[in-house]
Structure formats: structure tokens, C-alpha cells
């Protein structure tokens, strides 16, 4: 059986309060809209009396407004930071490109600063492929017969002699390095002037063979091409003499084999050959002059080895 709760007084009272509040708000609205000097003075008096006492109520609103402004400022800073990150990534890419261009420029400037015979002209090529192996040390250049490249010409980087041209195509050519076992180059050791044969053995320190007077060769001596046998033009820097762990005199090459990117191919022209050797007159020999024999083991080895002269 339902319990009798009695009369409900809350609902009528709530309705009366809501009606009174609505009337007060309407009256306040109408009072605030009255355009009269007296009503204006009354409004100012009410504001001066009521608003200062409600500063505590406005503090949360002020804090919320400041928080909203700070959040908007943080959002703008975050967007600017992301944009700066993207710009920094782009700058990193440009920096890498600039470093690569600077390295290439320094290598090309080093090539231009190489001291060679003014009579020698050159063609600069870029190394495309390093085809070195355990049995062959060589690289490929992007210049060939279309650029006037001839087999047997010497190649240099920005520091020293690298090797010789061995195999030429229309747009490519192969360079056999000084470290290749088939490479044999007549050289001269300075300042003693001793002649030797630079022989590759698949290491970074090719050895000096057939030294005329080994006692005159010391570590640190400068080694240049001698020009014997017409293999290379004389005076091209090859490196310095060092003594290997096996006691043999070897060559620390001036060329930077770890960074072969650009090579200079030297145009060398063969020396004139004497057709009629009988017409040559030398002091002390006015008769028939037979074929000239090699005067040293170096010349004999250079002229007898087809790989040393650049001929296949």
C-alpha cells in the first residue's frame, strides 16, 4: 500500500522564484536600456558598488582566459618549431650536397695544381667503377676514344701517378693501377738518381726492383718516373721510398688510392724513331751502327715486358 507523502510545497515555491527571477532580469534589462541621464548615473553607481566586490569571482575567468591565450601561444610555437624542423632537414640535405661539391671542387683544384711538363696536355675523367680484385687492380674512367684517349697513357690524381690506360672504348677506358701485378714502371730515385723498376704486387706498397746501387737508396727518397723505354714521360711523381717488413725497398704512393674520383690522363706523344740508323754518327764510331743494346737491367726489363710499354 503506497505511503501518503502529503502536500508538495516545493514545486509552487520553485515556480514562484523562477518567475520573480525572470521579472528581475527583465526589469534589469529594461533599466539598462533606458537612455536617460538619471538612469545612467544610477547604473554607474550600481557598477561602482557591486563590481569591485566581485573581483574574487572574476579571478577564475581571468585565469581561464590566460590559460587559453597560453595554449594558443604554445600551439603557434609548436607549429613554428615543426616548420623549423622541416627547414633544418632541408638545410641538412643542402649541407650534404655542398660538402660533396666542396670535396669534388678540392679534388679538381688539386688536379689543376699538379706540376707536370707544360708540353703535356691532359683530359680529366671521372672514376665510374672500381673493378679491383685479388688478381687485378684497375678502375674505369668515363672518357674514351671519343675524347682522344690512347692506350698506354699515364693517369694521375691530384697528388701523384696512379697508373696507365690499358683498354679503351668509345666512351670508357680502363686504368691499370700501379699496384696491379702486371704493372712495371721504370722510375728514378731522387736525389741519388738511381734507376729502378716499380713492380706491383697487389699491395698498397709496390716494391722497387732492379735497383742499380741499393746502398744509395734510403727511406724517404723521392721517386719519379724516369722515362726509360718510352713508357711514361719523365718526372711524374710516384711517391716515397719506404722499407717494408720483408726488408725490401717499397714505394709509399703519393696518389690517394682510397679516394680516386677524378683522374687526369696525360697526352704523351711517342718519340721520333730513327729510320736509317746507319746515318747516325756518334763520337768514336764513324762506321756502321748496329742495333743499340739496353745499357741497364731497368731498360732491358722495361723494353722486354709488353705490359710495361702499354702494348698487349
Short mmCIF file of C-alpha atoms in Angstrom, two decimals:
data_model
loop_
_atom_site.label_atom_id
_atom_site.label_comp_id
_atom_site.label_asym_id
_atom_site.label_seq_id
_atom_site.Cartn_x
_atom_site.Cartn_y
_atom_site.Cartn_z
CA UNK A 1 0.00 0.00 0.00
CA UNK A 2 1.52 3.34 -1.08
CA UNK A 3 2.50 5.77 1.69
CA UNK A 4 0.87 9.24 1.55
CA UNK A 5 3.64 11.82 1.16
CA UNK A 6 1.48 14.85 1.94
CA UNK A 7 1.16 18.12 0.07
CA UNK A 8 4.09 19.20 -2.22
CA UNK A 9 5.15 22.81 -1.42
CA UNK A 10 8.50 22.79 -3.24
CA UNK A 11 7.17 22.90 -6.76
CA UNK A 12 4.99 26.04 -6.34
CA UNK A 13 7.82 27.82 -4.47
CA UNK A 14 10.30 26.92 -7.24
CA UNK A 15 7.93 28.26 -9.87
CA UNK A 16 7.40 31.49 -7.94
CA UNK A 17 11.18 32.03 -7.57
CA UNK A 18 11.79 31.40 -11.23
CA UNK A 19 9.05 33.87 -12.16
CA UNK A 20 10.50 36.50 -9.78
CA UNK A 21 13.99 35.97 -11.18
CA UNK A 22 12.67 36.34 -14.70
CA UNK A 23 10.90 39.57 -13.76
CA UNK A 24 14.04 40.92 -12.09
CA UNK A 25 16.17 40.11 -15.12
CA UNK A 26 13.63 41.70 -17.48
CA UNK A 27 13.49 44.79 -15.28
CA UNK A 28 17.30 44.95 -15.14
CA UNK A 29 17.48 44.61 -18.90
CA UNK A 30 14.91 47.35 -19.41
CA UNK A 31 16.65 49.54 -16.84
CA UNK A 32 19.98 49.05 -18.63
CA UNK A 33 18.39 50.01 -21.92
CA UNK A 34 16.84 53.27 -20.67
CA UNK A 35 18.56 56.22 -22.33
CA UNK A 36 18.33 58.81 -19.58
CA UNK A 37 20.95 60.79 -17.62
CA UNK A 38 19.39 59.76 -14.30
CA UNK A 39 19.32 56.08 -15.28
CA UNK A 40 22.95 56.37 -16.45
CA UNK A 41 24.01 57.80 -13.09
CA UNK A 42 22.18 55.02 -11.31
CA UNK A 43 23.84 52.38 -13.49
CA UNK A 44 27.31 53.82 -12.81
CA UNK A 45 26.59 53.90 -9.07
CA UNK A 46 25.49 50.26 -9.11
CA UNK A 47 28.60 49.21 -11.08
CA UNK A 48 30.93 51.12 -8.72
CA UNK A 49 29.34 49.45 -5.73
CA UNK A 50 28.92 45.89 -6.99
CA UNK A 51 31.81 45.14 -9.43
CA UNK A 52 34.79 45.74 -7.06
CA UNK A 53 33.36 43.33 -4.52
CA UNK A 54 33.17 40.59 -7.20
CA UNK A 55 36.89 40.54 -8.11
CA UNK A 56 37.21 37.15 -6.43
CA UNK A 57 34.53 35.83 -8.79
CA UNK A 58 36.34 37.23 -11.85
CA UNK A 59 39.72 35.67 -10.91
CA UNK A 60 38.88 32.20 -12.30
CA UNK A 61 37.64 33.79 -15.52
CA UNK A 62 40.89 35.74 -15.82
CA UNK A 63 42.94 32.59 -15.17
CA UNK A 64 41.00 30.64 -17.76
CA UNK A 65 41.48 33.45 -20.30
CA UNK A 66 45.23 33.46 -19.62
CA UNK A 67 45.35 29.66 -19.96
CA UNK A 68 43.52 29.83 -23.28
CA UNK A 69 45.93 32.52 -24.50
CA UNK A 70 48.93 30.48 -23.34
CA UNK A 71 47.62 27.38 -25.09
CA UNK A 72 47.16 29.32 -28.32
CA UNK A 73 50.68 30.71 -27.98
CA UNK A 74 52.02 27.18 -27.34
CA UNK A 75 50.18 25.91 -30.43
CA UNK A 76 51.75 28.68 -32.52
CA UNK A 77 55.21 27.91 -31.08
CA UNK A 78 54.71 24.20 -31.80
CA UNK A 79 53.78 24.94 -35.43
CA UNK A 80 56.80 27.22 -35.78
CA UNK A 81 59.03 24.53 -34.25
CA UNK A 82 57.74 21.91 -36.71
CA UNK A 83 58.33 24.30 -39.58
CA UNK A 84 61.87 24.95 -38.34
CA UNK A 85 62.45 21.19 -38.13
CA UNK A 86 61.39 20.81 -41.76
CA UNK A 87 63.64 23.70 -42.77
CA UNK A 88 66.52 22.14 -40.82
CA UNK A 89 66.06 18.84 -42.66
CA UNK A 90 66.15 20.69 -45.97
CA UNK A 91 69.26 22.55 -44.83
CA UNK A 92 70.93 19.26 -43.85
CA UNK A 93 70.32 17.95 -47.38
CA UNK A 94 71.72 21.17 -48.86
CA UNK A 95 74.69 20.98 -46.49
CA UNK A 96 75.46 17.42 -47.61
CA UNK A 97 75.24 18.49 -51.25
CA UNK A 98 77.51 21.47 -50.52
CA UNK A 99 80.07 19.24 -48.77
CA UNK A 100 80.13 16.85 -51.74
CA UNK A 101 80.55 19.74 -54.16
CA UNK A 102 83.32 21.16 -51.98
CA UNK A 103 85.13 17.82 -51.98
CA UNK A 104 84.81 17.49 -55.75
CA UNK A 105 85.97 21.09 -56.17
CA UNK A 106 89.01 20.50 -53.93
CA UNK A 107 89.91 17.37 -55.92
CA UNK A 108 89.61 19.23 -59.22
CA UNK A 109 91.69 22.10 -57.84
CA UNK A 110 94.28 19.56 -56.72
CA UNK A 111 94.36 18.19 -60.27
CA UNK A 112 94.94 21.68 -61.61
CA UNK A 113 97.82 22.22 -59.17
CA UNK A 114 99.77 19.12 -60.26
CA UNK A 115 103.21 20.13 -61.53
CA UNK A 116 103.78 18.47 -64.90
CA UNK A 117 105.66 19.25 -68.06
CA UNK A 118 103.99 22.25 -69.77
CA UNK A 119 104.29 20.40 -73.07
CA UNK A 120 101.94 17.70 -71.76
CA UNK A 121 98.22 18.27 -72.10
CA UNK A 122 95.61 16.24 -70.29
CA UNK A 123 92.00 15.06 -70.22
CA UNK A 124 90.17 14.83 -66.89
CA UNK A 125 87.86 11.86 -66.37
CA UNK A 126 85.67 10.68 -63.50
CA UNK A 127 86.11 7.24 -61.96
CA UNK A 128 82.91 5.28 -62.55
CA UNK A 129 83.66 1.79 -61.23
CA UNK A 130 86.43 0.37 -59.08
CA UNK A 131 86.92 -3.10 -60.51
CA UNK A 132 89.80 -4.05 -58.26
CA UNK A 133 90.06 -7.67 -57.16
CA UNK A 134 92.55 -10.08 -55.63
CA UNK A 135 94.08 -10.62 -59.08
CA UNK A 136 93.59 -7.27 -60.83
CA UNK A 137 93.81 -3.67 -59.66
CA UNK A 138 92.05 -1.31 -62.06
CA UNK A 139 89.35 1.36 -62.37
CA UNK A 140 87.10 2.59 -65.19
CA UNK A 141 87.01 6.18 -66.46
CA UNK A 142 84.17 7.90 -68.32
CA UNK A 143 86.46 9.01 -71.19
CA UNK A 144 87.44 7.01 -74.25
CA UNK A 145 88.35 7.24 -77.91
CA UNK A 146 85.71 9.93 -78.43
CA UNK A 147 87.82 12.09 -76.10
CA UNK A 148 91.09 11.16 -77.83
CA UNK A 149 92.28 8.69 -75.20
CA UNK A 150 95.07 6.34 -76.36
CA UNK A 151 96.14 3.13 -74.69
CA UNK A 152 99.31 3.41 -72.65
CA UNK A 153 98.88 7.00 -71.47
CA UNK A 154 99.68 7.83 -67.84
CA UNK A 155 97.00 8.82 -65.34
CA UNK A 156 97.39 10.98 -62.22
CA UNK A 157 95.18 12.20 -59.41
CA UNK A 158 95.71 15.46 -57.53
CA UNK A 159 98.83 14.11 -55.81
CA UNK A 160 100.75 11.65 -57.95
CA UNK A 161 100.90 8.88 -60.52
CA UNK A 162 98.03 6.37 -60.42
CA UNK A 163 98.59 4.02 -63.38
CA UNK A 164 98.25 3.73 -67.14
CA UNK A 165 95.47 3.31 -69.68
CA UNK A 166 95.02 -0.34 -70.64
CA UNK A 167 91.95 -0.86 -72.81
CA UNK A 168 89.97 1.94 -74.44
CA UNK A 169 86.34 2.05 -75.57
CA UNK A 170 84.37 4.80 -77.25
CA UNK A 171 83.26 6.42 -74.00
CA UNK A 172 85.13 4.46 -71.33
CA UNK A 173 88.67 3.36 -70.61
CA UNK A 174 90.36 1.09 -68.10
CA UNK A 175 93.21 2.25 -65.88
CA UNK A 176 95.61 -0.40 -64.57
CA UNK A 177 96.88 0.82 -61.20
CA UNK A 178 100.49 0.77 -60.04
CA UNK A 179 99.52 -1.91 -57.51
CA UNK A 180 98.47 -4.37 -60.24
CA UNK A 181 100.86 -7.36 -60.58
CA UNK A 182 101.17 -6.68 -64.32
CA UNK A 183 102.35 -3.09 -63.74
CA UNK A 184 106.08 -2.43 -64.21
CA UNK A 185 107.17 1.21 -64.43
CA UNK A 186 110.76 2.48 -64.87
CA UNK A 187 111.43 5.04 -62.14
CA UNK A 188 114.24 7.20 -60.83
CA UNK A 189 115.04 7.65 -57.15
CA UNK A 190 115.91 11.22 -56.14
CA UNK A 191 118.29 12.73 -55.21
CA UNK A 192 120.70 9.88 -55.96
CA UNK A 193 119.34 9.36 -59.49
CA UNK A 194 119.33 5.57 -59.11
CA UNK A 195 117.20 3.75 -61.70
CA UNK A 196 114.75 1.04 -60.63
CA UNK A 197 111.64 -0.79 -61.77
CA UNK A 198 108.44 -0.21 -59.81
CA UNK A 199 106.57 -3.53 -59.71
CA UNK A 200 103.04 -4.04 -58.35
CA UNK A 201 102.25 -6.99 -56.13
CA UNK A 202 98.59 -6.45 -55.17
CA UNK A 203 99.53 -4.47 -52.06
CA UNK A 204 99.43 -0.77 -51.29
CA UNK A 205 103.26 -0.74 -51.21
CA UNK A 206 104.66 -1.91 -54.57
CA UNK A 207 108.35 -2.81 -54.42
CA UNK A 208 111.36 -1.34 -56.21
CA UNK A 209 113.21 -3.94 -58.24
CA UNK A 210 116.48 -3.91 -60.24
CA UNK A 211 118.00 -1.08 -58.21
CA UNK A 212 121.42 -0.36 -59.66
CA UNK A 213 123.09 0.58 -56.34
CA UNK A 214 120.81 -0.31 -53.40
CA UNK A 215 123.12 1.41 -50.89
CA UNK A 216 122.28 4.79 -52.46
CA UNK A 217 118.54 4.35 -51.90
CA UNK A 218 117.20 5.31 -48.47
CA UNK A 219 113.69 5.53 -46.97
CA UNK A 220 112.17 8.93 -47.63
CA UNK A 221 113.75 9.39 -51.06
CA UNK A 222 111.51 10.84 -53.74
CA UNK A 223 110.56 8.55 -56.64
CA UNK A 224 109.61 9.87 -60.08
CA UNK A 225 109.22 8.28 -63.50
CA UNK A 226 112.45 8.03 -65.42
CA UNK A 227 111.08 7.95 -68.96
CA UNK A 228 113.14 4.87 -69.86
CA UNK A 229 111.70 2.77 -72.64
CA UNK A 230 109.17 5.47 -73.52
CA UNK A 231 106.66 4.04 -71.03
CA UNK A 232 105.83 7.30 -69.25
CA UNK A 233 107.01 10.89 -69.55
CA UNK A 234 109.89 11.58 -67.15
CA UNK A 235 109.46 13.48 -63.90
CA UNK A 236 105.98 12.31 -62.84
CA UNK A 237 105.80 11.94 -59.05
CA UNK A 238 105.15 8.37 -57.90
CA UNK A 239 105.82 8.53 -54.14
CA UNK A 240 108.47 7.99 -51.47
CA UNK A 241 110.74 5.09 -50.65
CA UNK A 242 109.92 3.03 -47.54
CA UNK A 243 111.44 -0.16 -46.23
CA UNK A 244 108.94 -3.00 -45.95
CA UNK A 245 108.72 -5.58 -43.19
CA UNK A 246 110.41 -8.04 -45.55
CA UNK A 247 113.46 -5.76 -45.85
CA UNK A 248 112.75 -4.81 -49.48
CA UNK A 249 112.57 -1.22 -50.65
CA UNK A 250 108.98 -0.33 -51.42
CA UNK A 251 107.05 2.73 -52.51
CA UNK A 252 104.52 4.68 -50.48
CA UNK A 253 102.45 6.09 -53.30
CA UNK A 254 101.68 9.80 -53.46
CA UNK A 255 98.26 9.13 -55.03
CA UNK A 256 95.33 8.72 -52.64
CA UNK A 257 94.07 5.31 -53.75
CA UNK A 258 91.29 5.39 -51.16
CA UNK A 259 89.57 8.35 -52.86
CA UNK A 260 90.01 8.03 -56.59
CA UNK A 261 87.18 10.14 -58.03
CA UNK A 262 88.83 12.22 -60.77
CA UNK A 263 91.90 11.28 -62.79
CA UNK A 264 93.97 13.27 -65.24
CA UNK A 265 95.00 11.38 -68.38
CA UNK A 266 98.25 12.80 -69.73
CA UNK A 267 98.59 13.02 -73.51
CA UNK A 268 102.05 11.72 -74.30
CA UNK A 269 103.40 11.55 -77.83
CA UNK A 270 105.89 8.85 -78.85
CA UNK A 271 109.46 9.93 -79.53
CA UNK A 272 110.70 10.07 -83.07
CA UNK A 273 112.15 6.83 -84.36
CA UNK A 274 115.31 6.76 -86.43
CA UNK A 275 114.55 5.01 -89.72
CA UNK A 276 118.07 4.88 -91.11
CA UNK A 277 120.31 4.01 -88.19
CA UNK A 278 123.37 3.98 -90.47
CA UNK A 279 123.05 7.73 -90.96
CA UNK A 280 123.65 8.41 -87.28
CA UNK A 281 127.21 9.46 -86.46
CA UNK A 282 128.38 9.30 -82.88
CA UNK A 283 131.77 10.32 -81.42
CA UNK A 284 134.26 7.50 -81.62
CA UNK A 285 132.17 5.43 -84.04
CA UNK A 286 132.03 6.54 -87.66
CA UNK A 287 131.22 3.14 -89.08
CA UNK A 288 128.04 1.09 -89.11
CA UNK A 289 125.91 1.41 -86.00
CA UNK A 290 124.04 -1.77 -85.22
CA UNK A 291 121.00 -2.13 -83.01
CA UNK A 292 121.51 -0.43 -79.66
CA UNK A 293 121.51 -2.81 -76.72
CA UNK A 294 119.96 -1.87 -73.38
CA UNK A 295 122.52 -0.26 -71.11
CA UNK A 296 120.91 -1.28 -67.82
CA UNK A 297 118.71 -4.06 -66.40
CA UNK A 298 115.93 -1.49 -65.91
CA UNK A 299 115.80 -0.58 -69.62
CA UNK A 300 116.01 -4.25 -70.56
CA UNK A 301 113.09 -5.15 -68.30
CA UNK A 302 111.02 -2.13 -69.43
CA UNK A 303 111.53 -2.78 -73.15
CA UNK A 304 111.07 -6.54 -72.95
CA UNK A 305 107.84 -6.53 -70.93
CA UNK A 306 104.87 -5.80 -73.21
CA UNK A 307 102.68 -4.88 -70.23
CA UNK A 308 105.15 -2.20 -69.14
CA UNK A 309 105.09 -0.47 -72.50
CA UNK A 310 101.34 -0.45 -72.73
CA UNK A 311 101.14 -2.90 -75.64
CA UNK A 312 99.10 -6.07 -75.48
#
